[in-house]
């Protein structure tokens, strides 16, 4: 926000000079000339578990392209999303604020209003303030517009562009929720004036068949829910009518998002850029491109992991082609832990076999156990970061404060209040990561302090206490034998949440 204050205070004549001086001081502080500022790409994966990659110990599936990132960068063993579900983690990433601090920041329906503030610092706005061109390609799922009811056939604002992205190419929510359309810079692509789109999450609209009424039309059956409007032979959550030419097919998602991401790299190769590449893999419905179907022996879920690995390889190859790889920071991580049956009968449970999506961790998506929020977390920057591994506790919520430090930008005390500067740890130059982290499940919380973790008891559920250093799988509950530690962490959680 410092740069914004400079720009607002400056006259039209001296404003550009102040901008240049600010950028120069920023660059020289961290050993970068203006021409050598690193590009930054965040590859944000959906529902990928700690044990889903061969570089994290998987043996039933190989991910050579992601492994290459780990081999050439820093692989974290204690990297976390803020939450065990998607919208909350994405909100924390964008704002530097724990999502549970505000109401309504849980998993959003596809027609939700925007929950990211447009008048405060965000991760993309931080990069814009540093002179970067910013873009998002992929899944958004943070709401659009100012209210629930919106005209999907006109510009829909505010959205990604209003929170700091110069360019956006997204789908609004998740692949299993309507509307199943692409949006580019606030507008749906492929709309026809005589076929307007209508979306409703309460009552059916239009005459499109639904999974509940016409299961014979499905190429992928639902296991729980997901039985509303059928698009591409798959039932979705929510009802949609119109927009027949604008609807995408699931098998084309990976290639479309990849091509848009590659185009963004090419278009901005001569100036520093920040790309938030929010891939849709491996969220349901898992329906990868045909060339990946049946290639993993783990069903569609495994095939989607292979597709993800291919996408990462193609993006890396594009950086090499443009001679940008050496000075590009790539952050690879996931919004939460794994899930097998997430509403579609795609064989994930039966075909997973000996593969352990969460690796040695306990728990899954939506849960407060480590499997819910501890995820793959890789940072590579060939020009600066030495390859290796790190057991420092880091969280995605801290990227905002860490890059603020990198760019020498001051953060207002009322903004990004839960984000901590862990820049040295992300660069592999320090062992001083987080000491305390509040982990969010599906509406409930746990707290980690150094090597200890407390999961408060609720109702008939007992309080749980684990020493993660000695018990990564959270198998041995030490609450009864360590009442003082329980008391200490309970008080700490109350302070962190503002309850005391």
PDB file of N, CA and C in Angstrom, residues 418-479:
ATOM      1  N   UNK A 418      -2.975 -11.792   9.523  1.00  0.00           N
ATOM      2  CA  UNK A 418      -2.523 -13.114   9.955  1.00  0.00           C
ATOM      3  C   UNK A 418      -1.330 -13.621   9.152  1.00  0.00           C
ATOM      4  N   UNK A 419      -0.868 -12.836   8.192  1.00  0.00           N
ATOM      5  CA  UNK A 419       0.257 -13.231   7.351  1.00  0.00           C
ATOM      6  C   UNK A 419       1.566 -12.853   8.031  1.00  0.00           C
ATOM      7  N   UNK A 420       2.512 -13.774   8.035  1.00  0.00           N
ATOM      8  CA  UNK A 420       3.807 -13.542   8.664  1.00  0.00           C
ATOM      9  C   UNK A 420       4.926 -13.584   7.625  1.00  0.00           C
ATOM     10  N   UNK A 421       5.924 -12.765   7.823  1.00  0.00           N
ATOM     11  CA  UNK A 421       7.070 -12.762   6.924  1.00  0.00           C
ATOM     12  C   UNK A 421       7.953 -13.972   7.210  1.00  0.00           C
ATOM     13  N   UNK A 422       7.962 -14.919   6.268  1.00  0.00           N
ATOM     14  CA  UNK A 422       8.832 -16.097   6.367  1.00  0.00           C
ATOM     15  C   UNK A 422       9.702 -16.184   5.108  1.00  0.00           C
ATOM     16  N   UNK A 423      10.026 -15.009   4.572  1.00  0.00           N
ATOM     17  CA  UNK A 423      10.757 -14.946   3.310  1.00  0.00           C
ATOM     18  C   UNK A 423      12.035 -15.765   3.342  1.00  0.00           C
ATOM     19  N   UNK A 424      12.805 -15.644   4.424  1.00  0.00           N
ATOM     20  CA  UNK A 424      14.064 -16.368   4.516  1.00  0.00           C
ATOM     21  C   UNK A 424      13.877 -17.869   4.424  1.00  0.00           C
ATOM     22  N   UNK A 425      12.810 -18.374   5.033  1.00  0.00           N
ATOM     23  CA  UNK A 425      12.536 -19.811   4.985  1.00  0.00           C
ATOM     24  C   UNK A 425      12.114 -20.249   3.590  1.00  0.00           C
ATOM     25  N   UNK A 426      11.318 -19.419   2.916  1.00  0.00           N
ATOM     26  CA  UNK A 426      10.880 -19.763   1.561  1.00  0.00           C
ATOM     27  C   UNK A 426      12.042 -19.802   0.587  1.00  0.00           C
ATOM     28  N   UNK A 427      13.065 -18.980   0.847  1.00  0.00           N
ATOM     29  CA  UNK A 427      14.251 -18.947  -0.005  1.00  0.00           C
ATOM     30  C   UNK A 427      15.312 -19.938   0.444  1.00  0.00           C
ATOM     31  N   UNK A 428      15.047 -20.657   1.531  1.00  0.00           N
ATOM     32  CA  UNK A 428      16.016 -21.625   2.037  1.00  0.00           C
ATOM     33  C   UNK A 428      17.188 -20.988   2.733  1.00  0.00           C
ATOM     34  N   UNK A 429      17.021 -19.750   3.183  1.00  0.00           N
ATOM     35  CA  UNK A 429      18.119 -19.011   3.805  1.00  0.00           C
ATOM     36  C   UNK A 429      17.937 -18.839   5.297  1.00  0.00           C
ATOM     37  N   UNK A 430      16.861 -19.413   5.847  1.00  0.00           N
ATOM     38  CA  UNK A 430      16.584 -19.283   7.268  1.00  0.00           C
ATOM     39  C   UNK A 430      15.806 -20.490   7.749  1.00  0.00           C
ATOM     40  N   UNK A 431      15.923 -20.784   9.021  1.00  0.00           N
ATOM     41  CA  UNK A 431      15.145 -21.853   9.644  1.00  0.00           C
ATOM     42  C   UNK A 431      14.040 -21.273  10.525  1.00  0.00           C
ATOM     43  N   UNK A 432      13.793 -19.969  10.384  1.00  0.00           N
ATOM     44  CA  UNK A 432      12.792 -19.306  11.212  1.00  0.00           C
ATOM     45  C   UNK A 432      11.464 -19.214  10.474  1.00  0.00           C
ATOM     46  N   UNK A 433      10.701 -20.280  10.579  1.00  0.00           N
ATOM     47  CA  UNK A 433       9.377 -20.272   9.978  1.00  0.00           C
ATOM     48  C   UNK A 433       8.339 -19.900  11.019  1.00  0.00           C
ATOM     49  N   UNK A 434       7.139 -20.365  10.812  1.00  0.00           N
ATOM     50  CA  UNK A 434       6.089 -20.140  11.803  1.00  0.00           C
ATOM     51  C   UNK A 434       6.360 -20.956  13.063  1.00  0.00           C
ATOM     52  N   UNK A 435       5.923 -20.433  14.197  1.00  0.00           N
ATOM     53  CA  UNK A 435       5.950 -21.218  15.429  1.00  0.00           C
ATOM     54  C   UNK A 435       4.540 -21.613  15.848  1.00  0.00           C
ATOM     55  N   UNK A 436       3.551 -20.855  15.355  1.00  0.00           N
ATOM     56  CA  UNK A 436       2.147 -21.129  15.690  1.00  0.00           C
ATOM     57  C   UNK A 436       1.322 -21.059  14.414  1.00  0.00           C
ATOM     58  N   UNK A 437       0.426 -22.023  14.228  1.00  0.00           N
ATOM     59  CA  UNK A 437      -0.470 -22.024  13.079  1.00  0.00           C
ATOM     60  C   UNK A 437      -1.833 -22.553  13.505  1.00  0.00           C
ATOM     61  N   UNK A 438      -2.867 -21.792  13.182  1.00  0.00           N
ATOM     62  CA  UNK A 438      -4.228 -22.268  13.403  1.00  0.00           C
ATOM     63  C   UNK A 438      -4.683 -22.974  12.133  1.00  0.00           C
ATOM     64  N   UNK A 439      -5.092 -24.224  12.272  1.00  0.00           N
ATOM     65  CA  UNK A 439      -5.545 -25.025  11.138  1.00  0.00           C
ATOM     66  C   UNK A 439      -7.060 -25.138  11.175  1.00  0.00           C
ATOM     67  N   UNK A 440      -7.694 -24.954  10.021  1.00  0.00           N
ATOM     68  CA  UNK A 440      -9.148 -24.990   9.949  1.00  0.00           C
ATOM     69  C   UNK A 440      -9.624 -26.237   9.219  1.00  0.00           C
ATOM     70  N   UNK A 441     -10.537 -26.958   9.832  1.00  0.00           N
ATOM     71  CA  UNK A 441     -11.197 -28.063   9.164  1.00  0.00           C
ATOM     72  C   UNK A 441     -12.440 -27.546   8.462  1.00  0.00           C
ATOM     73  N   UNK A 442     -13.519 -28.268   8.561  1.00  0.00           N
ATOM     74  CA  UNK A 442     -14.778 -27.813   7.975  1.00  0.00           C
ATOM     75  C   UNK A 442     -15.582 -27.115   9.064  1.00  0.00           C
ATOM     76  N   UNK A 443     -15.182 -25.867   9.347  1.00  0.00           N
ATOM     77  CA  UNK A 443     -15.870 -25.087  10.361  1.00  0.00           C
ATOM     78  C   UNK A 443     -15.353 -25.282  11.770  1.00  0.00           C
ATOM     79  N   UNK A 444     -14.257 -26.024  11.960  1.00  0.00           N
ATOM     80  CA  UNK A 444     -13.673 -26.191  13.278  1.00  0.00           C
ATOM     81  C   UNK A 444     -12.171 -25.973  13.197  1.00  0.00           C
ATOM     82  N   UNK A 445     -11.532 -25.761  14.358  1.00  0.00           N
ATOM     83  CA  UNK A 445     -10.139 -25.331  14.382  1.00  0.00           C
ATOM     84  C   UNK A 445      -9.260 -26.256  15.214  1.00  0.00           C
ATOM     85  N   UNK A 446      -7.973 -26.234  14.887  1.00  0.00           N
ATOM     86  CA  UNK A 446      -6.925 -26.871  15.684  1.00  0.00           C
ATOM     87  C   UNK A 446      -5.760 -25.891  15.726  1.00  0.00           C
ATOM     88  N   UNK A 447      -4.816 -26.143  16.603  1.00  0.00           N
ATOM     89  CA  UNK A 447      -3.664 -25.244  16.681  1.00  0.00           C
ATOM     90  C   UNK A 447      -2.370 -26.042  16.797  1.00  0.00           C
ATOM     91  N   UNK A 448      -1.364 -25.580  16.067  1.00  0.00           N
ATOM     92  CA  UNK A 448      -0.026 -26.158  16.125  1.00  0.00           C
ATOM     93  C   UNK A 448       0.906 -25.116  16.728  1.00  0.00           C
ATOM     94  N   UNK A 449       1.678 -25.528  17.703  1.00  0.00           N
ATOM     95  CA  UNK A 449       2.682 -24.657  18.307  1.00  0.00           C
ATOM     96  C   UNK A 449       3.975 -25.455  18.399  1.00  0.00           C
ATOM     97  N   UNK A 450       4.945 -25.061  17.589  1.00  0.00           N
ATOM     98  CA  UNK A 450       6.187 -25.821  17.462  1.00  0.00           C
ATOM     99  C   UNK A 450       5.850 -27.263  17.053  1.00  0.00           C
ATOM    100  N   UNK A 451       6.185 -28.240  17.889  1.00  0.00           N
ATOM    101  CA  UNK A 451       5.931 -29.633  17.510  1.00  0.00           C
ATOM    102  C   UNK A 451       4.622 -30.184  18.069  1.00  0.00           C
ATOM    103  N   UNK A 452       3.889 -29.349  18.810  1.00  0.00           N
ATOM    104  CA  UNK A 452       2.673 -29.824  19.465  1.00  0.00           C
ATOM    105  C   UNK A 452       1.428 -29.384  18.705  1.00  0.00           C
ATOM    106  N   UNK A 453       0.409 -30.251  18.734  1.00  0.00           N
ATOM    107  CA  UNK A 453      -0.851 -29.930  18.081  1.00  0.00           C
ATOM    108  C   UNK A 453      -2.017 -30.282  18.984  1.00  0.00           C
ATOM    109  N   UNK A 454      -2.944 -29.336  19.117  1.00  0.00           N
ATOM    110  CA  UNK A 454      -4.133 -29.531  19.923  1.00  0.00           C
ATOM    111  C   UNK A 454      -5.369 -29.492  19.032  1.00  0.00           C
ATOM    112  N   UNK A 455      -6.203 -30.513  19.140  1.00  0.00           N
ATOM    113  CA  UNK A 455      -7.513 -30.539  18.493  1.00  0.00           C
ATOM    114  C   UNK A 455      -8.544 -30.508  19.616  1.00  0.00           C
ATOM    115  N   UNK A 456      -9.184 -29.366  19.849  1.00  0.00           N
ATOM    116  CA  UNK A 456     -10.117 -29.251  20.976  1.00  0.00           C
ATOM    117  C   UNK A 456     -11.275 -30.231  20.865  1.00  0.00           C
ATOM    118  N   UNK A 457     -11.686 -30.756  21.992  1.00  0.00           N
ATOM    119  CA  UNK A 457     -12.836 -31.642  22.017  1.00  0.00           C
ATOM    120  C   UNK A 457     -14.126 -30.862  21.857  1.00  0.00           C
ATOM    121  N   UNK A 458     -15.093 -31.467  21.230  1.00  0.00           N
ATOM    122  CA  UNK A 458     -16.390 -30.832  21.028  1.00  0.00           C
ATOM    123  C   UNK A 458     -17.473 -31.880  21.212  1.00  0.00           C
ATOM    124  N   UNK A 459     -18.472 -31.558  22.051  1.00  0.00           N
ATOM    125  CA  UNK A 459     -19.529 -32.526  22.304  1.00  0.00           C
ATOM    126  C   UNK A 459     -18.976 -33.788  22.933  1.00  0.00           C
ATOM    127  N   UNK A 460     -19.210 -34.913  22.277  1.00  0.00           N
ATOM    128  CA  UNK A 460     -18.715 -36.185  22.791  1.00  0.00           C
ATOM    129  C   UNK A 460     -17.284 -36.499  22.348  1.00  0.00           C
ATOM    130  N   UNK A 461     -16.744 -35.655  21.469  1.00  0.00           N
ATOM    131  CA  UNK A 461     -15.378 -35.890  20.993  1.00  0.00           C
ATOM    132  C   UNK A 461     -14.362 -35.438  22.028  1.00  0.00           C
ATOM    133  N   UNK A 462     -13.393 -36.294  22.298  1.00  0.00           N
ATOM    134  CA  UNK A 462     -12.361 -35.984  23.272  1.00  0.00           C
ATOM    135  C   UNK A 462     -11.349 -35.005  22.702  1.00  0.00           C
ATOM    136  N   UNK A 463     -10.754 -34.214  23.566  1.00  0.00           N
ATOM    137  CA  UNK A 463      -9.639 -33.352  23.174  1.00  0.00           C
ATOM    138  C   UNK A 463      -8.466 -34.233  22.766  1.00  0.00           C
ATOM    139  N   UNK A 464      -7.765 -33.827  21.727  1.00  0.00           N
ATOM    140  CA  UNK A 464      -6.632 -34.606  21.235  1.00  0.00           C
ATOM    141  C   UNK A 464      -5.369 -33.746  21.243  1.00  0.00           C
ATOM    142  N   UNK A 465      -4.266 -34.362  21.673  1.00  0.00           N
ATOM    143  CA  UNK A 465      -2.964 -33.683  21.727  1.00  0.00           C
ATOM    144  C   UNK A 465      -1.917 -34.610  21.129  1.00  0.00           C
ATOM    145  N   UNK A 466      -1.146 -34.077  20.187  1.00  0.00           N
ATOM    146  CA  UNK A 466      -0.128 -34.891  19.519  1.00  0.00           C
ATOM    147  C   UNK A 466       1.202 -34.160  19.473  1.00  0.00           C
ATOM    148  N   UNK A 467       2.260 -34.939  19.535  1.00  0.00           N
ATOM    149  CA  UNK A 467       3.595 -34.415  19.282  1.00  0.00           C
ATOM    150  C   UNK A 467       3.951 -34.800  17.853  1.00  0.00           C
ATOM    151  N   UNK A 468       3.878 -33.847  16.949  1.00  0.00           N
ATOM    152  CA  UNK A 468       4.038 -34.139  15.528  1.00  0.00           C
ATOM    153  C   UNK A 468       5.455 -34.560  15.164  1.00  0.00           C
ATOM    154  N   UNK A 469       6.412 -34.166  15.951  1.00  0.00           N
ATOM    155  CA  UNK A 469       7.790 -34.559  15.666  1.00  0.00           C
ATOM    156  C   UNK A 469       7.975 -36.060  15.848  1.00  0.00           C
ATOM    157  N   UNK A 470       7.337 -36.594  16.855  1.00  0.00           N
ATOM    158  CA  UNK A 470       7.462 -38.023  17.152  1.00  0.00           C
ATOM    159  C   UNK A 470       6.315 -38.853  16.586  1.00  0.00           C
ATOM    160  N   UNK A 471       5.245 -38.180  16.168  1.00  0.00           N
ATOM    161  CA  UNK A 471       4.031 -38.891  15.781  1.00  0.00           C
ATOM    162  C   UNK A 471       3.355 -38.146  14.620  1.00  0.00           C
ATOM    163  N   UNK A 472       3.967 -38.215  13.452  1.00  0.00           N
ATOM    164  CA  UNK A 472       3.457 -37.490  12.296  1.00  0.00           C
ATOM    165  C   UNK A 472       2.067 -37.975  11.886  1.00  0.00           C
ATOM    166  N   UNK A 473       1.749 -39.225  12.221  1.00  0.00           N
ATOM    167  CA  UNK A 473       0.459 -39.796  11.852  1.00  0.00           C
ATOM    168  C   UNK A 473      -0.642 -39.554  12.865  1.00  0.00           C
ATOM    169  N   UNK A 474      -0.364 -38.788  13.926  1.00  0.00           N
ATOM    170  CA  UNK A 474      -1.361 -38.445  14.946  1.00  0.00           C
ATOM    171  C   UNK A 474      -2.096 -39.682  15.452  1.00  0.00           C
ATOM    172  N   UNK A 475      -1.313 -40.651  15.888  1.00  0.00           N
ATOM    173  CA  UNK A 475      -1.872 -41.915  16.359  1.00  0.00           C
ATOM    174  C   UNK A 475      -1.961 -41.996  17.877  1.00  0.00           C
ATOM    175  N   UNK A 476      -1.085 -41.277  18.587  1.00  0.00           N
ATOM    176  CA  UNK A 476      -0.971 -41.408  20.038  1.00  0.00           C
ATOM    177  C   UNK A 476      -1.461 -40.141  20.731  1.00  0.00           C
ATOM    178  N   UNK A 477      -2.692 -40.172  21.211  1.00  0.00           N
ATOM    179  CA  UNK A 477      -3.284 -39.008  21.875  1.00  0.00           C
ATOM    180  C   UNK A 477      -2.673 -38.839  23.264  1.00  0.00           C
ATOM    181  N   UNK A 478      -1.988 -37.710  23.475  1.00  0.00           N
ATOM    182  CA  UNK A 478      -1.277 -37.454  24.725  1.00  0.00           C
ATOM    183  C   UNK A 478      -2.017 -36.498  25.645  1.00  0.00           C
ATOM    184  N   UNK A 479      -3.281 -36.224  25.350  1.00  0.00           N
ATOM    185  CA  UNK A 479      -4.014 -35.219  26.121  1.00  0.00           C
ATOM    186  C   UNK A 479      -4.136 -35.591  27.595  1.00  0.00           C
TER     187      UNK A 479
END
